[in-house]
């Protein structure tokens, strides 16, 4: 067993574009954002120009509660690059507002992960000169 | 209206030598070797080719001076074969070469292979690569249906044993393998052990398609396209690989079922069903994907794929033998595109009856596939010996 922590090495970091900048700006402010449709109120992620449910272009950025449950997971032992420390645990979280996000689980032992567990977002500065805060998830006590 | 591919036949196929490293080759040189091999297999000359598809297309066009000719750069396996067939069916070309090859692009193995590592801003920082993407689909299936690592390991052992007896496989003679061997290999991305995963290698591959009314000029038995289809949900490895990801047109067909629509269309065009398939040349990036494909294509009910692969159907001599050359786990995984053609190559070899190992005797219909749920696409091609 090992305690899951944010990656501290020289990992590949996001380079926000015009579409995704509001998302990453939210992360800098400690807020997880997603897009909600003004016409049908469906939630959309990853950042898009069209509503995933009705193709409307009337999307607004809204704040997520940051809460959801683990939908699927894996535990990686062969790192994608040497910059990643193993094991790490990629998860898909089903957010309470009805959208899915890919992230890593941290703050628990690697064998504590299971589908259906409640999790909440937590932000970590990526280190280095990049002004990037990555959303990770931890188990809700 | 007649069958859309009635006037098209596959008349040449060729795999170059496949190896972990092909010394002295780069991608263009090994692809050119594959192209010349497939043209020779068809009994044709380079000057007979008037249409080219794939990463080698421009280079081959120029070097062989066959221009002006029809060209597509479509690189991705079965869609490229379908595109070449459409060019012939539409009268845009008479003899189409489809060729690709990869060598020299992955020889430092500290990181996973470049084609497994997306650079996307929503996945890269989380250490994602293909094994992890597909593992997220497999884990969800295990949760929903109780699918076991043992059933996945049985798939991997079966495919690896096909490679073990194939002298042309990169991992020829490396077995035999049992499911226990797979389960005891080191974990890569839970639930996938090392032996549940594709390997990496180098190689080239090519096909030649021609007009069906010209097949008396060709060297080997023609093989026909009975039906085909491609199912895609969007770019691979940029969005969470959610089993239940659905679309607005067919909400019943979620990403976990990707390939079902393509298979339905292919079977409908062929007038056939799963029970008619003699050889399942299914793409095998990870062991779980075989279980998923049997469900998606209607060979068994949803959730029953694990039991299905354990029931004796997938082994040599079974009703639906899988991936008979050893697939990407043992035969070869040349890179971003080569292996996506090789299920078709093997399907043709099976129907011709010329496989040097694991020949399915009397095979009439082969189902060839590419892609997988973790990549949000699956392509399907049904091949047969009888002109549709
Ligand atoms: Zn909407």
Coordinates of C-alpha atoms and ligand atoms in Angstrom, one line a residue:
Chain A
X1 CA 0.0 0.0 0.0
X2 CA 1.1 3.5 -0.5
X3 CA -0.5 6.9 0.2
X4 CA -1.7 8.6 -3.0
X5 CA -0.4 12.2 -3.4
X6 CA -0.4 14.7 -6.2
X7 CA 2.4 14.2 -8.8
X8 CA 5.3 16.5 -8.0
X9 CA 7.5 15.7 -10.9
X10 CA 7.9 17.4 -14.3
X11 CA 4.6 16.1 -15.7
X12 CA 2.9 17.4 -18.9
X13 CA 0.7 20.4 -17.9
X14 CA -2.3 21.9 -19.6
X15 CA -1.9 24.8 -21.9
X16 CA -5.3 26.5 -21.7
X17 CA -6.9 27.7 -24.9
X18 CA -9.6 30.3 -25.4
X19 CA -12.3 27.7 -24.8
X20 CA -10.8 26.1 -21.7
X21 CA -9.3 29.2 -20.0
X22 CA -12.5 29.8 -17.8
X23 CA -12.1 26.3 -16.5
X24 CA -8.5 26.7 -15.6
X25 CA -9.0 30.2 -14.2
X26 CA -11.6 28.6 -11.9
X27 CA -9.1 26.1 -10.8
X28 CA -6.7 28.9 -9.9
X29 CA -9.5 30.4 -7.8
X30 CA -10.3 27.1 -6.1
X31 CA -13.5 26.6 -8.0
X32 CA -14.4 23.7 -10.3
X33 CA -16.5 25.0 -13.2
X34 CA -18.5 23.3 -15.9
X35 CA -20.8 24.6 -18.7
X36 CA -24.6 24.6 -18.3
X37 CA -27.0 25.1 -21.2
X38 CA -29.3 28.2 -20.9
X39 CA -31.8 26.5 -23.1
X40 CA -32.1 22.9 -21.7
X41 CA -30.0 23.2 -18.5
X42 CA -27.9 20.1 -19.4
X43 CA -24.3 20.0 -18.1
X44 CA -21.3 19.8 -20.4
X45 CA -17.6 18.9 -19.9
X46 CA -15.0 19.0 -21.4
X47 CA -15.3 22.7 -22.5
X48 CA -17.4 22.9 -25.7
X49 CA -19.0 25.4 -28.0
X50 CA -22.2 23.3 -28.2
X51 CA -24.5 21.9 -25.5
X52 CA -24.0 18.1 -25.4
X53 CA -27.8 17.5 -25.1
X54 CA -29.4 20.0 -27.6
X55 CA -26.5 21.6 -29.5
X56 CA -27.4 25.1 -28.3
X57 CA -24.6 27.6 -28.4
X58 CA -26.0 29.3 -25.2
X59 CA -23.7 27.9 -22.6
X60 CA -22.7 29.6 -19.4
X61 CA -19.9 28.7 -17.0
X62 CA -21.2 27.8 -13.5
X63 CA -19.6 26.6 -10.3
X64 CA -19.8 22.9 -9.4
X65 CA -20.3 21.7 -5.9
X66 CA -17.1 19.8 -6.4
X67 CA -18.8 16.7 -5.2
X68 CA -19.5 13.4 -6.9
X69 CA -18.9 9.7 -6.8
X70 CA -16.3 7.4 -8.4
X71 CA -17.7 6.0 -11.6
X72 CA -14.6 4.0 -12.7
X73 CA -11.0 3.7 -11.7
X74 CA -7.7 2.1 -12.6
X75 CA -4.4 1.9 -10.7
X76 CA -1.3 2.4 -12.8
X77 CA 2.0 0.6 -12.0
X78 CA 3.8 1.2 -15.3
X79 CA 4.2 5.1 -15.5
X80 CA 3.4 6.8 -18.7
X81 CA 6.6 8.6 -18.4
X82 CA 9.4 8.5 -15.8
X83 CA 8.1 11.8 -14.3
X84 CA 5.1 10.0 -12.8
X85 CA 5.4 8.2 -9.5
X86 CA 3.5 4.9 -9.2
X87 CA 1.1 3.8 -8.1
X88 CA -1.3 6.5 -9.2
X89 CA -5.1 6.1 -9.5
X90 CA -6.9 7.6 -12.5
X91 CA -10.6 7.9 -11.8
X92 CA -13.7 9.0 -13.7
X93 CA -16.0 11.0 -11.3
X94 CA -19.7 11.3 -11.9
X95 CA -20.3 14.8 -10.6
X96 CA -23.5 15.5 -8.8
X97 CA -24.6 18.0 -11.5
X98 CA -24.6 15.3 -14.1
X99 CA -21.2 15.5 -15.8
X100 CA -18.1 13.3 -15.9
X101 CA -14.5 14.4 -15.2
X102 CA -11.2 12.5 -15.4
X103 CA -8.8 13.0 -12.6
X104 CA -6.6 11.2 -10.1
X105 CA -7.6 10.1 -6.6
X106 CA -5.3 11.3 -3.7
X107 CA -5.2 11.5 0.0
X108 CA -5.8 7.8 0.7
X109 CA -4.1 4.4 0.4
X110 CA -4.1 3.1 -3.2
X111 CA -6.2 0.1 -2.3
X112 CA -9.0 2.3 -0.8
X113 CA -10.5 3.1 -4.2
X114 CA -13.9 1.7 -5.2
X115 CA -16.7 2.5 -7.5
X116 CA -19.5 4.5 -5.8
X117 CA -17.4 6.2 -3.2
X118 CA -18.1 9.8 -2.5
X119 CA -15.3 12.2 -3.5
X120 CA -14.7 15.9 -3.5
X121 CA -12.4 18.1 -5.5
X122 CA -9.1 19.5 -4.2
X123 CA -6.7 21.8 -6.1
X124 CA -3.0 21.5 -6.2
X125 CA -0.5 23.9 -7.7
X126 CA 1.5 22.2 -10.3
X127 CA 4.8 23.6 -9.3
X128 CA 7.3 25.2 -11.6
X129 CA 6.6 28.5 -13.2
X130 CA 3.2 27.5 -14.8
X131 CA 0.2 29.1 -13.2
X132 CA -1.7 25.9 -13.3
X133 CA -3.8 24.3 -10.5
X134 CA -4.8 20.8 -11.2
X135 CA -8.1 19.4 -9.8
X136 CA -7.6 16.2 -7.9
X137 CA -10.2 14.3 -5.9
X138 CA -10.2 12.9 -2.4
X139 CA -12.6 10.6 -0.5
X140 CA -15.3 12.4 1.5
X141 CA -14.7 11.4 5.1
Chain B
X1 CA -29.7 -1.7 -55.9
X2 CA -27.0 -4.3 -55.8
X3 CA -24.5 -4.8 -53.0
X4 CA -22.3 -1.7 -52.7
X5 CA -19.1 -3.7 -52.9
X6 CA -20.2 -6.3 -55.5
X7 CA -17.6 -5.0 -57.9
X8 CA -14.7 -4.9 -55.5
X9 CA -12.3 -7.7 -54.4
X10 CA -9.2 -8.0 -52.2
X11 CA -6.6 -9.7 -54.3
X12 CA -3.3 -8.9 -52.6
X13 CA -2.1 -8.9 -49.0
X14 CA 1.3 -8.8 -47.5
X15 CA 2.9 -8.4 -44.1
X16 CA 6.6 -7.6 -44.0
X17 CA 8.8 -9.2 -41.4
X18 CA 7.5 -7.9 -38.0
X19 CA 10.0 -7.5 -35.2
X20 CA 10.6 -5.6 -32.0
X21 CA 13.2 -3.6 -34.0
X22 CA 13.7 -3.7 -37.8
X23 CA 17.3 -2.6 -38.2
X24 CA 18.0 -0.4 -41.2
X25 CA 14.4 0.6 -41.8
X26 CA 12.3 3.6 -41.3
X27 CA 8.5 3.9 -41.7
X28 CA 8.6 4.8 -45.4
X29 CA 11.0 2.0 -46.3
X30 CA 9.1 -0.7 -44.5
X31 CA 5.8 0.5 -45.9
X32 CA 7.3 0.5 -49.5
X33 CA 8.4 -3.1 -48.9
X34 CA 4.9 -4.0 -47.8
X35 CA 3.4 -2.3 -50.8
X36 CA 5.6 -4.2 -53.3
X37 CA 4.8 -7.5 -51.5
X38 CA 1.0 -6.9 -51.7
X39 CA 1.3 -6.0 -55.4
X40 CA 3.3 -9.1 -56.1
X41 CA 0.8 -11.2 -54.1
X42 CA -1.9 -9.9 -56.4
X43 CA 0.1 -10.9 -59.5
X44 CA 0.3 -7.2 -60.6
X45 CA 3.0 -4.7 -61.3
X46 CA 3.4 -1.3 -59.6
X47 CA 2.3 0.3 -62.9
X48 CA -1.1 -1.4 -62.6
X49 CA -1.9 0.6 -59.5
X50 CA -4.0 3.7 -60.2
X51 CA -5.2 4.5 -56.6
X52 CA -3.3 4.7 -53.3
X53 CA -4.5 5.0 -49.7
X54 CA -2.5 5.5 -46.5
X55 CA 0.6 7.1 -45.1
X56 CA 2.8 5.9 -47.8
X57 CA 0.5 7.1 -50.6
X58 CA 2.3 10.2 -51.8
X59 CA 5.8 8.6 -51.6
X60 CA 4.7 5.6 -53.5
X61 CA 2.9 7.6 -56.1
X62 CA 6.0 9.6 -56.8
X63 CA 8.6 6.8 -56.6
X64 CA 6.7 4.5 -58.9
X65 CA 5.7 7.3 -61.2
X66 CA 2.1 6.0 -61.4
X67 CA 0.7 9.5 -61.2
X68 CA -1.6 11.1 -62.0
X69 CA -3.7 8.7 -59.8
X70 CA -6.4 8.7 -57.2
X71 CA -5.1 9.3 -53.7
X72 CA -6.4 9.3 -50.1
X73 CA -4.3 9.9 -47.0
X74 CA -6.7 8.0 -44.8
X75 CA -4.4 6.1 -42.4
X76 CA -6.6 4.2 -40.0
X77 CA -7.1 0.6 -40.9
X78 CA -10.6 -0.6 -41.8
X79 CA -11.9 2.9 -42.7
X80 CA -9.0 3.1 -45.2
X81 CA -10.0 -0.3 -46.7
X82 CA -13.6 0.8 -47.0
X83 CA -12.5 4.1 -48.6
X84 CA -10.4 2.2 -51.2
X85 CA -13.3 -0.1 -51.9
X86 CA -15.6 2.9 -52.4
X87 CA -13.1 4.4 -54.9
X88 CA -13.3 1.2 -57.0
X89 CA -17.1 0.9 -56.5
X90 CA -17.5 4.5 -57.6
X91 CA -15.3 4.0 -60.7
X92 CA -12.5 6.3 -59.4
X93 CA -9.8 3.7 -59.6
X94 CA -9.3 0.1 -60.9
X95 CA -6.5 -1.2 -58.7
X96 CA -6.1 0.4 -55.2
X97 CA -3.0 -0.1 -53.0
X98 CA -3.4 0.4 -49.3
X99 CA -0.1 0.4 -47.5
X100 CA 1.5 1.5 -44.3
X101 CA 4.5 0.8 -42.1
X102 CA 6.2 2.0 -39.0
X103 CA 9.8 1.6 -37.8
X104 CA 12.2 3.6 -35.7
X105 CA 9.6 5.7 -33.9
X106 CA 9.8 3.9 -30.5
X107 CA 13.1 2.6 -29.4
X108 CA 13.6 4.3 -26.0
X109 CA 11.2 2.5 -23.6
X110 CA 11.5 4.6 -20.5
X111 CA 8.1 6.1 -21.4
X112 CA 5.2 4.2 -23.0
X113 CA 5.0 4.3 -26.8
X114 CA 4.3 7.7 -28.3
X115 CA 1.0 6.6 -29.9
X116 CA -0.3 5.6 -26.4
X117 CA 0.3 9.1 -24.9
X118 CA -2.2 11.8 -25.6
X119 CA -1.1 15.4 -25.1
X120 CA -4.6 16.7 -24.4
X121 CA -5.0 19.2 -21.5
X122 CA -7.7 17.2 -19.7
X123 CA -5.8 13.9 -19.6
X124 CA -2.1 14.2 -19.9
X125 CA -1.4 15.6 -16.4
X126 CA -3.2 12.6 -14.9
X127 CA -0.8 10.1 -16.3
X128 CA -3.2 8.7 -18.9
X129 CA -2.2 6.3 -21.7
X130 CA -4.0 3.7 -23.6
X131 CA -3.9 1.0 -21.0
X132 CA -5.4 3.3 -18.4
X133 CA -8.1 4.5 -20.8
X134 CA -9.2 1.0 -21.7
X135 CA -8.9 -0.1 -18.0
X136 CA -11.5 2.5 -17.1
X137 CA -13.9 0.8 -19.5
X138 CA -13.1 -2.7 -18.3
X139 CA -13.4 -1.8 -14.6
X140 CA -16.9 -0.4 -15.2
X141 CA -17.9 -3.6 -17.0
X142 CA -16.6 -5.6 -14.0
X143 CA -18.7 -3.5 -11.7
X144 CA -21.8 -3.9 -13.8
X145 CA -21.6 -7.6 -14.6
X146 CA -19.1 -9.2 -12.4
X147 CA -16.6 -9.8 -15.3
X148 CA -13.5 -11.5 -13.9
X149 CA -9.8 -11.0 -14.5
X150 CA -9.7 -14.8 -15.1
X151 CA -11.9 -14.4 -18.2
X152 CA -9.7 -11.6 -19.5
X153 CA -6.6 -13.7 -18.8
X154 CA -8.2 -16.6 -20.7
X155 CA -8.6 -14.3 -23.8
X156 CA -5.0 -13.1 -23.5
X157 CA -3.6 -16.7 -23.2
X158 CA -5.6 -17.9 -26.2
X159 CA -4.4 -15.1 -28.4
X160 CA -0.8 -15.4 -27.2
X161 CA -0.9 -19.1 -27.8
X162 CA -1.9 -18.4 -31.4
X163 CA 1.2 -16.3 -31.7
X164 CA 3.3 -18.9 -30.0
X165 CA 2.7 -21.3 -32.8
X166 CA 2.9 -18.7 -35.6
X167 CA 6.5 -18.6 -37.0
X168 CA 5.8 -15.1 -38.4
X169 CA 4.8 -13.7 -35.0
X170 CA 7.2 -11.4 -33.1
X171 CA 6.6 -13.6 -30.0
X172 CA 6.8 -17.0 -31.8
X173 CA 7.8 -19.7 -29.4
X174 CA 7.3 -17.5 -26.3
X175 CA 4.6 -19.8 -24.9
X176 CA 2.5 -21.7 -24.3
X177 CA 0.6 -19.5 -21.9
X178 CA -2.0 -20.3 -19.3
X179 CA -4.5 -17.8 -17.8
X180 CA -2.4 -18.2 -14.6
X181 CA 0.7 -16.9 -16.4
X182 CA -1.3 -13.8 -17.4
X183 CA -2.6 -13.2 -13.9
X184 CA 0.9 -13.6 -12.5
X185 CA 2.5 -11.1 -14.9
X186 CA 3.1 -7.7 -13.4
X187 CA 0.3 -5.2 -13.2
X188 CA 0.3 -2.4 -15.7
X189 CA -3.0 -0.6 -15.1
X190 CA -5.5 -2.5 -12.9
X191 CA -7.2 -4.8 -14.1
X192 CA -4.7 -5.3 -16.9
X193 CA -1.5 -7.3 -16.3
X194 CA 1.4 -7.0 -18.7
X195 CA 0.2 -10.0 -20.6
X196 CA -3.3 -8.6 -21.0
X197 CA -1.9 -5.7 -23.1
X198 CA -0.7 -5.3 -26.6
X199 CA 3.1 -5.3 -27.2
X200 CA 5.1 -2.8 -29.3
X201 CA 7.0 -3.7 -32.5
X202 CA 7.8 -2.6 -36.0
X203 CA 6.5 -3.7 -39.4
X204 CA 4.7 -2.9 -42.6
X205 CA 1.5 -4.2 -44.1
X206 CA -0.4 -3.7 -47.4
X207 CA -3.4 -4.8 -49.4
X208 CA -4.4 -4.5 -53.0
X209 CA -8.1 -4.1 -54.1
X210 CA -9.3 -4.5 -57.6
X211 CA -12.4 -4.5 -59.7
X212 CA -14.1 -7.8 -59.3
X213 CA -14.4 -8.3 -63.0
X214 CA -10.7 -8.3 -63.3
X215 CA -9.9 -11.1 -60.9
X216 CA -9.1 -13.6 -63.6
X217 CA -5.8 -11.7 -64.0
X218 CA -4.9 -12.0 -60.3
X219 CA -2.8 -14.7 -58.7
X220 CA -4.8 -15.7 -55.7
X221 CA -8.4 -16.4 -54.7
X222 CA -10.3 -13.1 -54.5
X223 CA -11.8 -12.2 -51.2
X224 CA -14.9 -10.0 -51.0
X225 CA -16.2 -7.3 -48.7
X226 CA -19.6 -8.5 -47.5
X227 CA -20.2 -5.5 -45.3
X228 CA -18.5 -2.9 -43.2
X229 CA -19.0 0.0 -40.9
X230 CA -17.2 2.4 -38.7
X231 CA -18.5 3.6 -35.3
X232 CA -16.9 6.7 -33.8
X233 CA -17.8 8.9 -30.8
X234 CA -15.1 11.6 -31.3
X235 CA -11.4 12.0 -30.8
X236 CA -9.6 9.3 -28.8
X237 CA -8.0 10.0 -25.4
X238 CA -9.3 13.6 -24.9
X239 CA -12.5 13.0 -23.0
X240 CA -13.3 10.7 -20.1
X241 CA -13.9 7.1 -21.4
X242 CA -17.3 6.8 -19.9
X243 CA -19.1 3.5 -20.6
X244 CA -22.5 5.2 -20.5
X245 CA -21.5 8.1 -22.8
X246 CA -24.5 8.3 -25.2
X247 CA -25.5 10.3 -28.2
X248 CA -28.6 12.2 -29.1
X249 CA -29.5 10.1 -32.2
X250 CA -29.2 6.6 -30.7
X251 CA -29.2 7.0 -26.9
X252 CA -29.4 3.2 -26.6
X253 CA -25.9 2.8 -28.2
X254 CA -23.5 4.0 -25.5
X255 CA -19.7 4.2 -25.9
X256 CA -19.4 0.8 -24.1
X257 CA -21.3 -0.7 -27.1
X258 CA -19.2 1.1 -29.7
X259 CA -19.1 -1.1 -32.8
X260 CA -22.6 -2.5 -32.4
X261 CA -24.1 -0.1 -35.0
X262 CA -21.3 -0.9 -37.4
X263 CA -21.7 -4.6 -36.9
X264 CA -25.5 -4.4 -37.4
X265 CA -24.9 -2.5 -40.7
X266 CA -22.3 -5.0 -41.8
X267 CA -24.4 -8.0 -41.0
X268 CA -27.4 -6.4 -42.7
X269 CA -25.5 -5.7 -45.9
X270 CA -24.1 -9.3 -45.9
X271 CA -27.4 -10.9 -45.0
X272 CA -25.6 -12.7 -42.2
X273 CA -25.5 -12.9 -38.5
X274 CA -22.9 -13.6 -35.8
X275 CA -23.6 -17.4 -36.1
X276 CA -22.3 -17.3 -39.7
X277 CA -18.9 -16.0 -38.7
X278 CA -16.2 -18.7 -38.9
X279 CA -13.2 -16.6 -37.9
X280 CA -13.2 -13.7 -35.5
X281 CA -10.2 -11.6 -36.4
X282 CA -11.0 -9.2 -33.5
X283 CA -8.6 -6.3 -32.7
X284 CA -6.9 -7.0 -29.3
X285 CA -5.4 -3.9 -27.7
X286 CA -6.4 -5.3 -24.3
X287 CA -7.9 -8.7 -23.3
X288 CA -11.1 -7.2 -22.1
X289 CA -11.9 -5.8 -25.5
X290 CA -12.6 -9.2 -26.9
X291 CA -15.2 -9.8 -24.3
X292 CA -16.7 -6.5 -25.0
X293 CA -16.8 -7.0 -28.8
X294 CA -18.6 -10.4 -28.5
X295 CA -21.3 -8.5 -26.6
X296 CA -21.4 -5.4 -28.8
X297 CA -21.6 -7.5 -32.0
X298 CA -24.4 -9.7 -30.7
X299 CA -22.6 -13.0 -30.3
X300 CA -23.9 -13.1 -26.7
X301 CA -26.0 -11.0 -24.5
X302 CA -24.7 -7.9 -22.7
X303 CA -22.9 -8.8 -19.6
X304 CA -22.3 -12.4 -20.7
X305 CA -19.1 -11.9 -22.6
X306 CA -17.0 -13.2 -19.7
X307 CA -18.8 -16.5 -19.6
X308 CA -18.9 -16.6 -23.4
X309 CA -15.2 -16.5 -23.9
X310 CA -14.8 -19.2 -21.2
X311 CA -17.2 -21.6 -23.0
X312 CA -14.8 -23.1 -25.5
X313 CA -15.7 -21.0 -28.6
X314 CA -12.6 -18.8 -29.0
X315 CA -9.9 -21.4 -29.1
X316 CA -8.6 -23.1 -32.3
X317 CA -11.2 -25.6 -33.2
X318 CA -14.0 -23.6 -31.4
X319 CA -16.9 -22.1 -33.2
X320 CA -15.6 -18.6 -33.2
X321 CA -11.8 -18.7 -33.0
X322 CA -10.2 -15.3 -32.3
X323 CA -7.3 -13.3 -33.5
X324 CA -5.6 -16.3 -35.1
X325 CA -2.1 -15.0 -35.8
X326 CA -1.5 -13.8 -32.3
X327 CA -2.8 -10.2 -32.8
X328 CA -1.2 -7.2 -31.2
X329 CA -0.3 -9.2 -28.2
X330 CA 2.0 -11.6 -29.9
X331 CA 2.0 -11.2 -33.7
X332 CA 2.8 -7.5 -34.0
X333 CA 1.8 -4.0 -32.9
X334 CA 3.6 -1.8 -35.3
X335 CA 2.5 1.6 -34.0
X336 CA -0.3 4.1 -34.7
X337 CA -1.7 2.4 -37.7
X338 CA 0.0 -0.8 -39.0
X339 CA -1.8 -3.2 -36.7
X340 CA -5.2 -1.7 -37.5
X341 CA -4.9 -3.2 -41.0
X342 CA -3.6 -6.6 -39.9
X343 CA -6.9 -8.1 -38.8
X344 CA -8.0 -7.6 -42.4
X345 CA -4.8 -9.2 -43.7
X346 CA -5.3 -12.2 -41.5
X347 CA -9.0 -12.5 -42.4
X348 CA -8.0 -12.7 -46.1
X349 CA -5.4 -15.3 -45.4
X350 CA -7.9 -17.4 -43.5
X351 CA -10.4 -17.3 -46.3
X352 CA -7.8 -18.2 -48.8
X353 CA -6.8 -21.1 -46.6
X354 CA -3.1 -20.1 -46.6
X355 CA -2.4 -19.5 -43.0
X356 CA 0.8 -21.3 -41.9
X357 CA -0.6 -21.7 -38.3
X358 CA -4.1 -21.9 -36.8
X359 CA -5.8 -22.2 -40.2
X360 CA -9.6 -22.5 -39.7
X361 CA -10.5 -25.2 -42.1
X362 CA -13.2 -24.3 -44.6
X363 CA -13.6 -20.8 -43.3
X364 CA -16.2 -18.9 -45.4
X365 CA -16.8 -15.7 -43.4
X366 CA -14.3 -13.7 -41.4
X367 CA -15.2 -10.7 -39.2
X368 CA -12.3 -8.2 -38.9
X369 CA -12.3 -5.3 -36.4
X370 CA -10.2 -2.4 -35.3
X371 CA -10.2 0.1 -32.4
X372 CA -11.8 -0.3 -29.0
X373 CA -14.0 1.3 -26.3
X374 CA -11.1 3.1 -24.6
X375 CA -10.5 4.9 -27.9
X376 CA -14.2 5.6 -28.5
X377 CA -14.3 3.9 -31.8
X378 CA -14.7 0.4 -33.3
X379 CA -14.6 -0.5 -37.0
X380 CA -15.9 -3.7 -38.5
X381 CA -15.4 -5.5 -41.8
X382 CA -17.0 -8.7 -42.9
X383 CA -15.1 -10.7 -45.5
X384 CA -16.3 -13.7 -47.5
X385 CA -15.3 -16.0 -50.3
X386 CA -18.5 -15.6 -52.3
X387 CA -19.1 -12.4 -54.4
X388 CA -22.0 -10.5 -52.8
Ligands
LIG1 ZN1 -28.9 22.3 -24.2

